[in-house]
Coordinates of C-alpha atoms and ligand atoms in Angstrom, one line a residue:
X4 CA 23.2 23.1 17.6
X5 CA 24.0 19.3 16.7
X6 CA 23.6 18.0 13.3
X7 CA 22.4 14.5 13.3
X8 CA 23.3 12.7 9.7
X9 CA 20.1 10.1 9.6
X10 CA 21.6 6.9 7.0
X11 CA 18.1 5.3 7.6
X12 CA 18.0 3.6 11.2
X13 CA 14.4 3.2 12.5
X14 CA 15.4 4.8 15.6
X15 CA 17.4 8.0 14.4
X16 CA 14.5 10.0 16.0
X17 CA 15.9 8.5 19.0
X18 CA 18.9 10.4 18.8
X19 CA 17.5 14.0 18.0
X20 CA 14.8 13.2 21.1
X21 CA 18.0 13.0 23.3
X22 CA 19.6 16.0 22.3
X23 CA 17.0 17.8 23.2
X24 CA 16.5 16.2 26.4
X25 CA 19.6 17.6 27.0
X26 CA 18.3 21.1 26.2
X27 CA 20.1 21.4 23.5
X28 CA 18.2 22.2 19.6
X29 CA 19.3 19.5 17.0
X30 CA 18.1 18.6 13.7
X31 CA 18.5 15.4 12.0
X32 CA 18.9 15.1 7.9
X33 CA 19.2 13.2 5.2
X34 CA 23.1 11.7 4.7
X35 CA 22.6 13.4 0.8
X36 CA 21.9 16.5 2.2
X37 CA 24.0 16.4 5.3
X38 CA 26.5 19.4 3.7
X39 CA 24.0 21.9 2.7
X40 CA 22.3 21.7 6.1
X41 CA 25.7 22.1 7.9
X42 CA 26.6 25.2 6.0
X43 CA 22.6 26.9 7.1
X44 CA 22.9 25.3 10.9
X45 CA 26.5 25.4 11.6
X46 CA 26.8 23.4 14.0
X47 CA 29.1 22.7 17.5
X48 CA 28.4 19.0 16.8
X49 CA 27.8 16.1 14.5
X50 CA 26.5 12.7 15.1
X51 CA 26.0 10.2 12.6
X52 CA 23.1 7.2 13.0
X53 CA 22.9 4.2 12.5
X54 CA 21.9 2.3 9.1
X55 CA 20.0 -1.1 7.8
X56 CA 22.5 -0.6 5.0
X57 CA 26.6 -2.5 5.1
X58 CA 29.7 -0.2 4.7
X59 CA 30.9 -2.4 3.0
X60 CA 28.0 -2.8 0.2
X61 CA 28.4 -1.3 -2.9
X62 CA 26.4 2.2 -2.9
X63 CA 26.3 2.1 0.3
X64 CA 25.9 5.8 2.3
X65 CA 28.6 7.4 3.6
X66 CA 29.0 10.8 5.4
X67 CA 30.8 14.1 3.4
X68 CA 34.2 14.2 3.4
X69 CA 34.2 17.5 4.7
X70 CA 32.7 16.3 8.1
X71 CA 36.0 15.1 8.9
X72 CA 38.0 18.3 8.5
X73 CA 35.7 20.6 10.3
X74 CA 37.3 20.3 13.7
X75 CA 34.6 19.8 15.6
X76 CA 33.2 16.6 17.8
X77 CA 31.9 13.4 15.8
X78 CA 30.3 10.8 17.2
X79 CA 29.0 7.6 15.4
X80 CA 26.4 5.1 16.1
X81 CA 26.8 1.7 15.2
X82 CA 26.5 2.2 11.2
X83 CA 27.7 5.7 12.0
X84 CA 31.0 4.3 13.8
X85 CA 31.8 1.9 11.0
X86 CA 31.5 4.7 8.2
X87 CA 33.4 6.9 10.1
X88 CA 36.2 4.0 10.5
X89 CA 36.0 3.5 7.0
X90 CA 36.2 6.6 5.6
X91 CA 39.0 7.7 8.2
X92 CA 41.5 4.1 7.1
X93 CA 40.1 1.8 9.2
X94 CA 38.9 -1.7 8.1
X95 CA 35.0 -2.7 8.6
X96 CA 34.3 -6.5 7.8
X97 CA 30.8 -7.8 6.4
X98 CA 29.5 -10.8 9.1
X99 CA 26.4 -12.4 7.7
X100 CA 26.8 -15.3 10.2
X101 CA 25.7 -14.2 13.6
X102 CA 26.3 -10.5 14.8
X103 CA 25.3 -9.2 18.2
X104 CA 21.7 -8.5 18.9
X105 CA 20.1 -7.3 22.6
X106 CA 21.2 -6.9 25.8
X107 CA 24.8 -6.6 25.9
X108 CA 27.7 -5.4 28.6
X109 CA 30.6 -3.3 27.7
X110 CA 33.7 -3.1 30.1
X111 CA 35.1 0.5 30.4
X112 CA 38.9 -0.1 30.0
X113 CA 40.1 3.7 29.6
X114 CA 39.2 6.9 30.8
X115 CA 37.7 9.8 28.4
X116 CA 36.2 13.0 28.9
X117 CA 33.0 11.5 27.2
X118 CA 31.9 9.8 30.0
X119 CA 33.9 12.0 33.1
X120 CA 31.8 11.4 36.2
X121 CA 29.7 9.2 34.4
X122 CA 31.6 5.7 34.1
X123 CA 34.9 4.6 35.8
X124 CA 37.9 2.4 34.3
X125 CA 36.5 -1.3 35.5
X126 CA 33.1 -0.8 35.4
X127 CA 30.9 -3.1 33.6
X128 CA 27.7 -1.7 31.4
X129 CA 24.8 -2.5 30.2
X130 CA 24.0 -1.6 26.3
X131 CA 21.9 -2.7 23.5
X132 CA 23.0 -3.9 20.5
X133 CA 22.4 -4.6 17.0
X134 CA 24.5 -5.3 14.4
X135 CA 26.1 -7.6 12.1
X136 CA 29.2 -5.9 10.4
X137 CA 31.9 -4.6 12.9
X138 CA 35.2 -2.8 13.0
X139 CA 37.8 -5.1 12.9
X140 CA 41.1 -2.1 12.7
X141 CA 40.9 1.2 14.2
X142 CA 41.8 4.3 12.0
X143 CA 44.9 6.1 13.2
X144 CA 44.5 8.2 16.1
X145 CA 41.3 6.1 17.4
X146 CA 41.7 3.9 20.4
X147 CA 39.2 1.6 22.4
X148 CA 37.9 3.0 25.7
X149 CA 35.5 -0.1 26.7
X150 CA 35.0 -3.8 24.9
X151 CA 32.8 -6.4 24.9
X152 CA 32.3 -9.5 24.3
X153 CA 31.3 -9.7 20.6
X154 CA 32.7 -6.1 20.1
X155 CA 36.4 -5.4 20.7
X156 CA 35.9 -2.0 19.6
X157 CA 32.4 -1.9 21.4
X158 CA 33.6 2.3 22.1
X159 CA 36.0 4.2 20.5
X160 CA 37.8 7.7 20.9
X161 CA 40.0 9.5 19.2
X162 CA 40.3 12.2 21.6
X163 CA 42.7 15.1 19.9
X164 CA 40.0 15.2 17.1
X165 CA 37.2 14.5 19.8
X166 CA 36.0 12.0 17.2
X167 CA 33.6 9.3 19.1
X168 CA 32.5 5.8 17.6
X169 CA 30.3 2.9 19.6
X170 CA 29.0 -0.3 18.5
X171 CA 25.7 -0.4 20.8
X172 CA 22.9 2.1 20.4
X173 CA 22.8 4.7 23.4
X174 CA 19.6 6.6 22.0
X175 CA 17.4 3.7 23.2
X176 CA 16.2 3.1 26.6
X177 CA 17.6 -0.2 26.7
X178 CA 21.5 1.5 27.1
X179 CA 20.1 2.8 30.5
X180 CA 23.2 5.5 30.6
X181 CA 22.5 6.4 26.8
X182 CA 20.7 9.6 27.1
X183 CA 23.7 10.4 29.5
X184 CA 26.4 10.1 27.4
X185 CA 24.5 11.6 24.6
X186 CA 24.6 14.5 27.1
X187 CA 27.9 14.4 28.1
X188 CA 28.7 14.4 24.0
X189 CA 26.9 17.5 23.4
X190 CA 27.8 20.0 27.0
X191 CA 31.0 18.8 27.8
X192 CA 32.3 17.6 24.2
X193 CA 30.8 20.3 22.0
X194 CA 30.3 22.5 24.7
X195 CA 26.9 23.7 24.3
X196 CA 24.8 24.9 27.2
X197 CA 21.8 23.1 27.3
X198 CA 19.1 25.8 28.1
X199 CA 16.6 25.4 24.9
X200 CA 13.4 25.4 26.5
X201 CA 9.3 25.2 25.4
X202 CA 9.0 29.1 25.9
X203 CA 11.9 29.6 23.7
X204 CA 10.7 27.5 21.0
X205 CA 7.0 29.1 21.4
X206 CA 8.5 32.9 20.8
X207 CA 11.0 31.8 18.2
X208 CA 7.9 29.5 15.9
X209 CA 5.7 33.0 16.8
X210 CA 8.5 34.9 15.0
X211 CA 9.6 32.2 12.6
X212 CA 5.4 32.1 11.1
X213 CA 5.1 36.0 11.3
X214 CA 8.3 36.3 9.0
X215 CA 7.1 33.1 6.9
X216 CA 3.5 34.4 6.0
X217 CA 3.9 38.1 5.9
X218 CA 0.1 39.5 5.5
X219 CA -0.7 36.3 3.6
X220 CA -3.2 34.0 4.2
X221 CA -3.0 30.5 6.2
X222 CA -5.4 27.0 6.0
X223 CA -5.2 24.6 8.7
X224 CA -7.1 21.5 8.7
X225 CA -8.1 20.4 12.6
X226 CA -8.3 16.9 13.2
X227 CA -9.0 17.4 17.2
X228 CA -6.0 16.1 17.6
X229 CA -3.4 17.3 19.9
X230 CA -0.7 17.9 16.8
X231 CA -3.3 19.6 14.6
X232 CA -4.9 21.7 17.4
X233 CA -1.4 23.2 19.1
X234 CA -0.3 24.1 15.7
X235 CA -3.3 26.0 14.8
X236 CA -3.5 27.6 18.6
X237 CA 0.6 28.3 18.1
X238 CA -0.2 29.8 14.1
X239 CA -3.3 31.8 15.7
X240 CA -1.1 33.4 17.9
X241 CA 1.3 34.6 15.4
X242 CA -1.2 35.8 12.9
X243 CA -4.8 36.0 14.3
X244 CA -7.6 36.4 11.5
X245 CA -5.0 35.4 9.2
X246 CA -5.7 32.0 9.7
X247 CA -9.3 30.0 8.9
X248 CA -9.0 26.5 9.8
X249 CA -11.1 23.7 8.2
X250 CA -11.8 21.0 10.2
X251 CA -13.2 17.8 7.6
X252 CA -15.3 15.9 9.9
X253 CA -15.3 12.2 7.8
X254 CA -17.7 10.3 10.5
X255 CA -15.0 8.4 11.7
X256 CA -14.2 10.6 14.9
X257 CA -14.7 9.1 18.6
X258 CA -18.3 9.8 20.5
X259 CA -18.8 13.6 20.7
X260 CA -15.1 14.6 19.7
X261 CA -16.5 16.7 16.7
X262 CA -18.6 18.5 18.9
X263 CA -16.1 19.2 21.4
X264 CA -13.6 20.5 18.8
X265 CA -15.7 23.3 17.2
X266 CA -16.9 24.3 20.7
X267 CA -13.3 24.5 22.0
X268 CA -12.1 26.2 18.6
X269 CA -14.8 28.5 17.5
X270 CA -15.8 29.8 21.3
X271 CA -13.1 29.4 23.1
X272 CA -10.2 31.0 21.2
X273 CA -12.9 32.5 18.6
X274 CA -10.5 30.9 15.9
X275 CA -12.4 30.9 12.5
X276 CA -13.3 27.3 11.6
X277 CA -14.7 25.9 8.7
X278 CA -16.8 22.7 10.1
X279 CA -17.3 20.2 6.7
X280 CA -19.4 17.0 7.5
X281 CA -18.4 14.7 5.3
X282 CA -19.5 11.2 6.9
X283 CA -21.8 10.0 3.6
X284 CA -19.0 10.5 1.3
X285 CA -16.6 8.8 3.4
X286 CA -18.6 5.6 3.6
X287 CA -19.4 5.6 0.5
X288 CA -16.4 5.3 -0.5
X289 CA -15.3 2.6 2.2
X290 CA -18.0 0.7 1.3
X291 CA -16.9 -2.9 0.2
X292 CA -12.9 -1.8 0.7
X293 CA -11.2 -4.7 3.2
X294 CA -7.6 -3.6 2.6
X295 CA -6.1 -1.8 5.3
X296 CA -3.9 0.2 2.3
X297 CA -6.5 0.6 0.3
X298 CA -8.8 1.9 3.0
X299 CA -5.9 4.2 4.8
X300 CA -5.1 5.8 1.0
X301 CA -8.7 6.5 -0.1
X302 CA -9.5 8.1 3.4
X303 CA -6.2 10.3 2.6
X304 CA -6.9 11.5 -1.2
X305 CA -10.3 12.0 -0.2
X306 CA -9.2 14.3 3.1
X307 CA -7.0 16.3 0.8
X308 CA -9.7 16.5 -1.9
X309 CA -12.0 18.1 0.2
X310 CA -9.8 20.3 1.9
X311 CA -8.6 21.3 -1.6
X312 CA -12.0 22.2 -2.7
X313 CA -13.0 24.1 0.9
X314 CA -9.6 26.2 0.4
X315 CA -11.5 27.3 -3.2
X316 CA -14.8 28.4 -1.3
X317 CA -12.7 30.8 1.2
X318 CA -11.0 32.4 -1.7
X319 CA -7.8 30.2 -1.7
X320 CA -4.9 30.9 1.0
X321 CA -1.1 31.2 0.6
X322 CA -0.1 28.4 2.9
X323 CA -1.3 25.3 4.6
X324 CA -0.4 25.0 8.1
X325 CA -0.3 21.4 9.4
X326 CA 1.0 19.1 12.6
X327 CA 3.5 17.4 10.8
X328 CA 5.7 16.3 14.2
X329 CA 9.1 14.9 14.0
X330 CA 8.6 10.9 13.9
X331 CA 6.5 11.7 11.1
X332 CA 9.1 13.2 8.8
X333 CA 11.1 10.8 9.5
X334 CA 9.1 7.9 8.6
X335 CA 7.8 10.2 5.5
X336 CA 11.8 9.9 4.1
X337 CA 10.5 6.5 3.2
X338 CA 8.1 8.0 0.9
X339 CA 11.0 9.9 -0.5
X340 CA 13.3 6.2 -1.8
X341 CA 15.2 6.8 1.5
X342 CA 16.5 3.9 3.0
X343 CA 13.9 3.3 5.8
X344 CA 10.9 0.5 5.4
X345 CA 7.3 1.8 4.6
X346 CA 5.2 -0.2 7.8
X347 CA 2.2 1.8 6.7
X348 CA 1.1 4.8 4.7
X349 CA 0.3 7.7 7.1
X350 CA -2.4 9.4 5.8
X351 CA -0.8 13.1 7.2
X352 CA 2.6 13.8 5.4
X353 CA 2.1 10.8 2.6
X354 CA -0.2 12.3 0.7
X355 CA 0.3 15.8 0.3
X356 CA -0.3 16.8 -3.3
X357 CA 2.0 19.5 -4.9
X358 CA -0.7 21.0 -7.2
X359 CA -2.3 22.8 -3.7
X360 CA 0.0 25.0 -4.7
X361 CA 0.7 26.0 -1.5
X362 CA 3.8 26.6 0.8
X363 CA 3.7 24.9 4.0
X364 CA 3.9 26.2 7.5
X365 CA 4.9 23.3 10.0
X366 CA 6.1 24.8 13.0
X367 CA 5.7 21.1 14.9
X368 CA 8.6 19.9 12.3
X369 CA 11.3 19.2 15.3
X370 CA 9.2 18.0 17.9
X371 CA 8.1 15.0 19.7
X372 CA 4.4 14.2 20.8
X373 CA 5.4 15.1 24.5
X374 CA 6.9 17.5 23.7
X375 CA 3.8 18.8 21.8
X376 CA 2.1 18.4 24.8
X377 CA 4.4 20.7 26.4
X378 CA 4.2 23.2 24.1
X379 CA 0.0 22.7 24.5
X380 CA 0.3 23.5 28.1
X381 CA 2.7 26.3 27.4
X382 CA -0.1 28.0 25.0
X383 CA -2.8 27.6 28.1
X384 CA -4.9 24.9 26.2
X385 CA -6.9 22.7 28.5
X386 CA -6.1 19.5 29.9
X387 CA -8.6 17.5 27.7
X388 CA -7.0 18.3 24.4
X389 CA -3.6 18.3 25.5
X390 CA -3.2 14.5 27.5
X391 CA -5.4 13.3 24.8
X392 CA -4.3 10.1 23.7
X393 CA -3.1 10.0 19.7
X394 CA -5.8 9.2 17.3
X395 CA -4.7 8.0 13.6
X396 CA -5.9 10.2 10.8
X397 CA -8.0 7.4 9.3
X398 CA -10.0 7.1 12.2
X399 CA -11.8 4.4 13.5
X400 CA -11.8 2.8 9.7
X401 CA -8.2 1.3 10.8
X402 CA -10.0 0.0 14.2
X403 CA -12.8 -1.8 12.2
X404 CA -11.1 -4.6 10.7
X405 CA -13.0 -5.8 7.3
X406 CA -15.7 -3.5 6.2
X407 CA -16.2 0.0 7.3
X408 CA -20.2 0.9 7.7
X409 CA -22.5 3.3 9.3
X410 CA -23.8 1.0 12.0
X411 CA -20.6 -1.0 12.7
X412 CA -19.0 3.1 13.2
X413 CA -21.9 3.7 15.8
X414 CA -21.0 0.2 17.6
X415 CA -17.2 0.6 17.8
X416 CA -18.2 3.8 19.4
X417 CA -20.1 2.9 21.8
X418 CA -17.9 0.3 23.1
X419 CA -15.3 2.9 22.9
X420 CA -16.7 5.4 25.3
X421 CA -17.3 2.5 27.9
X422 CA -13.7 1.7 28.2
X423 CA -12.4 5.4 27.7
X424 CA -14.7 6.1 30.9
X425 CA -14.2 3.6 32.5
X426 CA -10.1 4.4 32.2
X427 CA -10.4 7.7 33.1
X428 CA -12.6 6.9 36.5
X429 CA -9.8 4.6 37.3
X430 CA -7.7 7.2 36.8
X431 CA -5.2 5.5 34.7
X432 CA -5.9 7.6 31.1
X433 CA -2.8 9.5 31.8
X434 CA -0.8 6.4 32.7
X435 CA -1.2 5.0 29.1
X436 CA -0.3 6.4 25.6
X437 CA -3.2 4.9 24.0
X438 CA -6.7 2.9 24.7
X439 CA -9.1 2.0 22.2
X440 CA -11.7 -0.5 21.5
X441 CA -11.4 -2.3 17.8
X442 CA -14.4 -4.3 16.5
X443 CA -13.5 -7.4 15.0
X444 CA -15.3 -8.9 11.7
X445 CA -15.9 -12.1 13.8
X446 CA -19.2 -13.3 15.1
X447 CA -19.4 -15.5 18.0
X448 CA -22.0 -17.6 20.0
X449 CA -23.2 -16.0 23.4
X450 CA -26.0 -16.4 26.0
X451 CA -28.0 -13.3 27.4
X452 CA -30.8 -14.1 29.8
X453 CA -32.4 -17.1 28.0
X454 CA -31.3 -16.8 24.2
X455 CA -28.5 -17.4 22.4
X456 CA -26.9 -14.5 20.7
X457 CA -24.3 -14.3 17.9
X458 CA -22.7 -11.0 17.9
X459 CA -19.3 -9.5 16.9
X460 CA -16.3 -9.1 19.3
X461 CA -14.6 -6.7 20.5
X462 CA -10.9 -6.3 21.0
X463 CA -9.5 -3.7 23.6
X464 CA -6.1 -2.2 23.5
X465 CA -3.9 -0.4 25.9
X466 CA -1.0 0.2 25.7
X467 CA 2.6 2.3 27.3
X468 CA 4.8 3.8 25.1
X469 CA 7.1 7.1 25.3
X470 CA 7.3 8.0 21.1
X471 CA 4.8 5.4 19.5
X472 CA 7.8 4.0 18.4
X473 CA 7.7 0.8 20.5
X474 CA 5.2 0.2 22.8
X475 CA 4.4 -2.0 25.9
X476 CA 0.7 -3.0 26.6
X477 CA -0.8 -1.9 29.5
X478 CA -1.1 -4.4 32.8
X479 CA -4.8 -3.9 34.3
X480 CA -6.2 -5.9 37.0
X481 CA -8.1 -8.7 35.5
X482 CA -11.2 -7.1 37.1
X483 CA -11.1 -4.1 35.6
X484 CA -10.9 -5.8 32.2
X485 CA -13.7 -8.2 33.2
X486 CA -16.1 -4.9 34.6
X487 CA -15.5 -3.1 31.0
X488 CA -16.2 -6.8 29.4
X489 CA -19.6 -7.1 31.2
X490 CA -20.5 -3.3 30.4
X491 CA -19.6 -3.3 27.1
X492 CA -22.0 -6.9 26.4
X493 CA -24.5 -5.6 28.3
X494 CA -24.4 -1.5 27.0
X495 CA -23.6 -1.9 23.1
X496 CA -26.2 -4.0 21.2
X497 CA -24.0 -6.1 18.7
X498 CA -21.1 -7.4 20.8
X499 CA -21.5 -10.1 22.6
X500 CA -17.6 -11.0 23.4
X501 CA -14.7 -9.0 24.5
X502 CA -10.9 -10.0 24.4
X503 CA -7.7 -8.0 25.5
X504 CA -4.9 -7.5 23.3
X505 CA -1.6 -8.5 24.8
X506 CA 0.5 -8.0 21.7
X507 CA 3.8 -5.3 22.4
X508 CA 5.3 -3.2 19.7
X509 CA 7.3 -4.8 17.8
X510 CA 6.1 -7.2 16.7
X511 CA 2.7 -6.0 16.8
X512 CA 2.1 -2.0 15.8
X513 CA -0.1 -0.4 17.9
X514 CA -3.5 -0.1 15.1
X515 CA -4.7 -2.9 14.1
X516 CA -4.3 -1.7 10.5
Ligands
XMP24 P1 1.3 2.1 14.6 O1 -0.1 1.4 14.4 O2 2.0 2.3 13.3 O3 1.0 3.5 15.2 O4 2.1 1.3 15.7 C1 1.9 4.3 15.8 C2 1.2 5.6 16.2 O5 0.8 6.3 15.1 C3 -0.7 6.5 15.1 N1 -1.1 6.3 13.7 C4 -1.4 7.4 12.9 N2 -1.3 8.7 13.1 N3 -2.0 9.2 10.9 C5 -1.6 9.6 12.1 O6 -1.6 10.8 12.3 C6 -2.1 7.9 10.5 O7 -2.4 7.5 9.4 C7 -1.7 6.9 11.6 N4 -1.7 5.6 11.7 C8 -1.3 5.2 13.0 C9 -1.2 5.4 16.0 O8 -2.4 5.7 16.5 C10 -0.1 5.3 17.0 O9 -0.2 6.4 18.0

């Protein structure tokens, strides 16, 4: 396996995504708990992330000492490359004036094994970079194998120790040969195969949750979800009757999704579900709440308070099974005084009270949501559930900007399942990552036949994206916006306006809220 020491870069998850493109199994921790993890996973390879942090701040992180005298392969990203120089002699400067940030081009001036039938000696790049401080002298042992512009030690090797460093970040899609040489690092460098496959992982979780639970008993809580449904299909699996899942329906689901999820739950794999409508006490306690923190954090407590009370009904359980998938740990570190930014509270990992008293089972822990998906259509579930786009945990009450109510739930709805149909008879719902309608607090003038109206409007969003991370809105044909504009005014009494959202991610996220 590769160890992947995360010192708080937003795209760390990046890295470990990479790895396992390359079929290899990775797992990406904490820098203060980088050496108890190495002594469970011992691993054929370390890499060390990037940082928001300086090397050469006071307090700033830095990677164990020991790292260094395992004798095996290193290789540092940006932050990770300047710690690494630091800690091995080298000298990192602080540059608060400019830095290098973007599109950049590194010329290969030396040959090394990382990048053997990969890159040549002459060859000119393209990477992406972002930083400010930089490496100014090289440890001993480290040379430069390609330079750029703003970065004379844009990649580093120290090949006896098979010690790697580079300025630009290769885990993003914007290094277009990243993913490569982050798979050159791991077979060829650390020499690991690179067969880790879905199938695996599905018999090794089945194992890993029959071992965990023993003959005790399991909770889930369904969502409809994709995350929330394979990891109660996957914990079925392993322990049958074992497992009752509760699925707390709060009202603010998509037209006939609650339906569909008891049908597909209860009939089709005869799982034992628990179906709680909740909707009134929801609303009730939206009612008059504006703030999109306020309203994401009461929808939360309240989830884990019913769920808390529902697991006293059954007779209690031992553990609580839930979709907790990879980007989501990650951004949870946050919660933890890591050195990540908080963008917004999500409601699944956030708010997880210790008095349930229960040990979790979160077999999703190390995956991706595609690679989810995978794992879905490895465990036979249909189509429907699997490609279904993400939907937040807060529900439409983050798409309903301003007040949540009853009727302005029904609306959103409404206008919801026009543009969802209308996507999928286009045959572009599998082409996008996420569509939704979100119903603005705005109220504009219209005319319908020979009256003037004044009705809310409606905002629809669409957008590409491979991790949620950053996203790209979708392109449609101006007349396929302006036929789900003219269904939606004439189909869903109480919009009278429709507007597209052209916003990508950053800056925008992809909620409104
Ligand atoms: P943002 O809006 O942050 O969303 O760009 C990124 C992805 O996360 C989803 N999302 C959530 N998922 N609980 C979830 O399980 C939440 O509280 C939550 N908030 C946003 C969002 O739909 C998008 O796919």
């Amino acid at each position: 396996s590769i160890l992947i020491v995360d010192f708080g870069s937003q795209v760390t998850q990046l890295i470990a995504r990479r790895v396992r493109e390359a079929g290899v199994y990775s797992e990406i921790v904490p820098f203060n708990r980088a050496e108890e993890a190495f002594q469970r996973l011992q691993p054929k390879g370390i890499i060390l992330s990037g940082s928001p942090a300086s090397v050469v701040a006071e307090g700033s992180p830095r990677a164990p000492e020991s790292f260094f005298q395992a004798g095996i392969p290193i290789f540092g990203i940006c932050y990770g490359q300047q710690v690494m120089c630091h800690q091995l002699g080298g000298k990192v400067t602080a540059n608060d004036v400019d830095g290098e940030f973007g599109r950049a081009f590194i010329d290969v001036i030396a040959p090394s094994p990382l990048f053997e039938n990969l890159w040549k000696v002459g060859e000119k790049h393209q990477v992406w970079m972002s930083h400010a401080d930089r490496v100014e002298a090289l440890p001993e042992g480290f040379k430069p194998i390609a330079v750029s512009d703003g970065a004379p030690f844009a990649l580093i090797a120290d090949e006896n120790r098979r010690f790697y460093g580079m300025q630009f970040h290769p885990e993003v899609v914007h290094t277009p040969d990243g993913g490569k040489l982050i798979a050159h690092f791991v077979h060829d460098i650390c020499g690991l195969a690179g067969d880790w496959t879905m199938a695996e992982f599905r018999q090794t979780k089945i194992a890993e949750i029959r071992k965990q639970v023993g003959d005790g008993r399991v909770i889930c809580g369904l969502s409809g979800g994709v995350d929330s449904s394979v990891t109660a299909v996957l914990v079925h699996e392993a322990i049958g009757d074992q497992l009752t899942c509760v699925f707390v329906d709060h009202g603010l689901m998509r037209q006939g999704e609650a339906e569909q999820v008891v049908s597909l739950f209860r009939e089709h794999y005869g799982i034992k579900l628990v179906h709680v409508n909740a909707e009134d006490r929801f609303l009730a306690g939206l009612k008059g709440v504006t703030d999109p923190e306020t309203k994401r954090k009461f929808i939360g407590k309240t989830f884990i308070e019913i769920f808390e009370e529902e697991a006293k009904k059954i007779g209690g359980a031992d553990f609580l099974a839930q979709g907790t998938l990879y980007p989501d740990v990650i951004e949870s570190v946050s919660f933890l005084g890591g050195p990540s930014v908080t963008i917004k509270s999500h409601h699944n990992v956030g708010g997880l009270p210790e008095r349930m008293n229960m040990k979790l089972v979160e077999p999703l822990r190390e995956l991706f949501k595609d690679e989810v998906r995978d794992l879905g259509r490895e465990l036979g579930m249909p189509d429907i559930f699997v490609d279904r786009h993400p939907f937040p945990g807060p529900g439409l009450a983050i798409r309903i900007p301003g007040e949540v109510t009853k009727e302005r739930c029904d609306i959103l709805r409404k206008a919801d399942a026009v543009y969802l149909e209308e996507i999928r008879n286009a045959g572009l719902y599998n082409a996008i990552w996420q569509a939704f309608a979100v119903l603005l607090p705005v109220r504009t003038v219209g005319v319908m036949g020979d009256g003037r109206t004044y009705d809310s409007v409606c905002a629809l969003r669409a957008v590409t994206s491979t991790d949620g991370m950053t996203a790209e809105i979708y392109p449609f044909q101006p007349e396929f916006l302006a036929n789900v504009a003219t269904r939606i005014v004439n189909e869903v009494r109480g919009i009278n306006r429709v507007t597209y959202d052209f916003t990508s991610k950053p800056p925008g996220t992809i909620e409104w809220e």
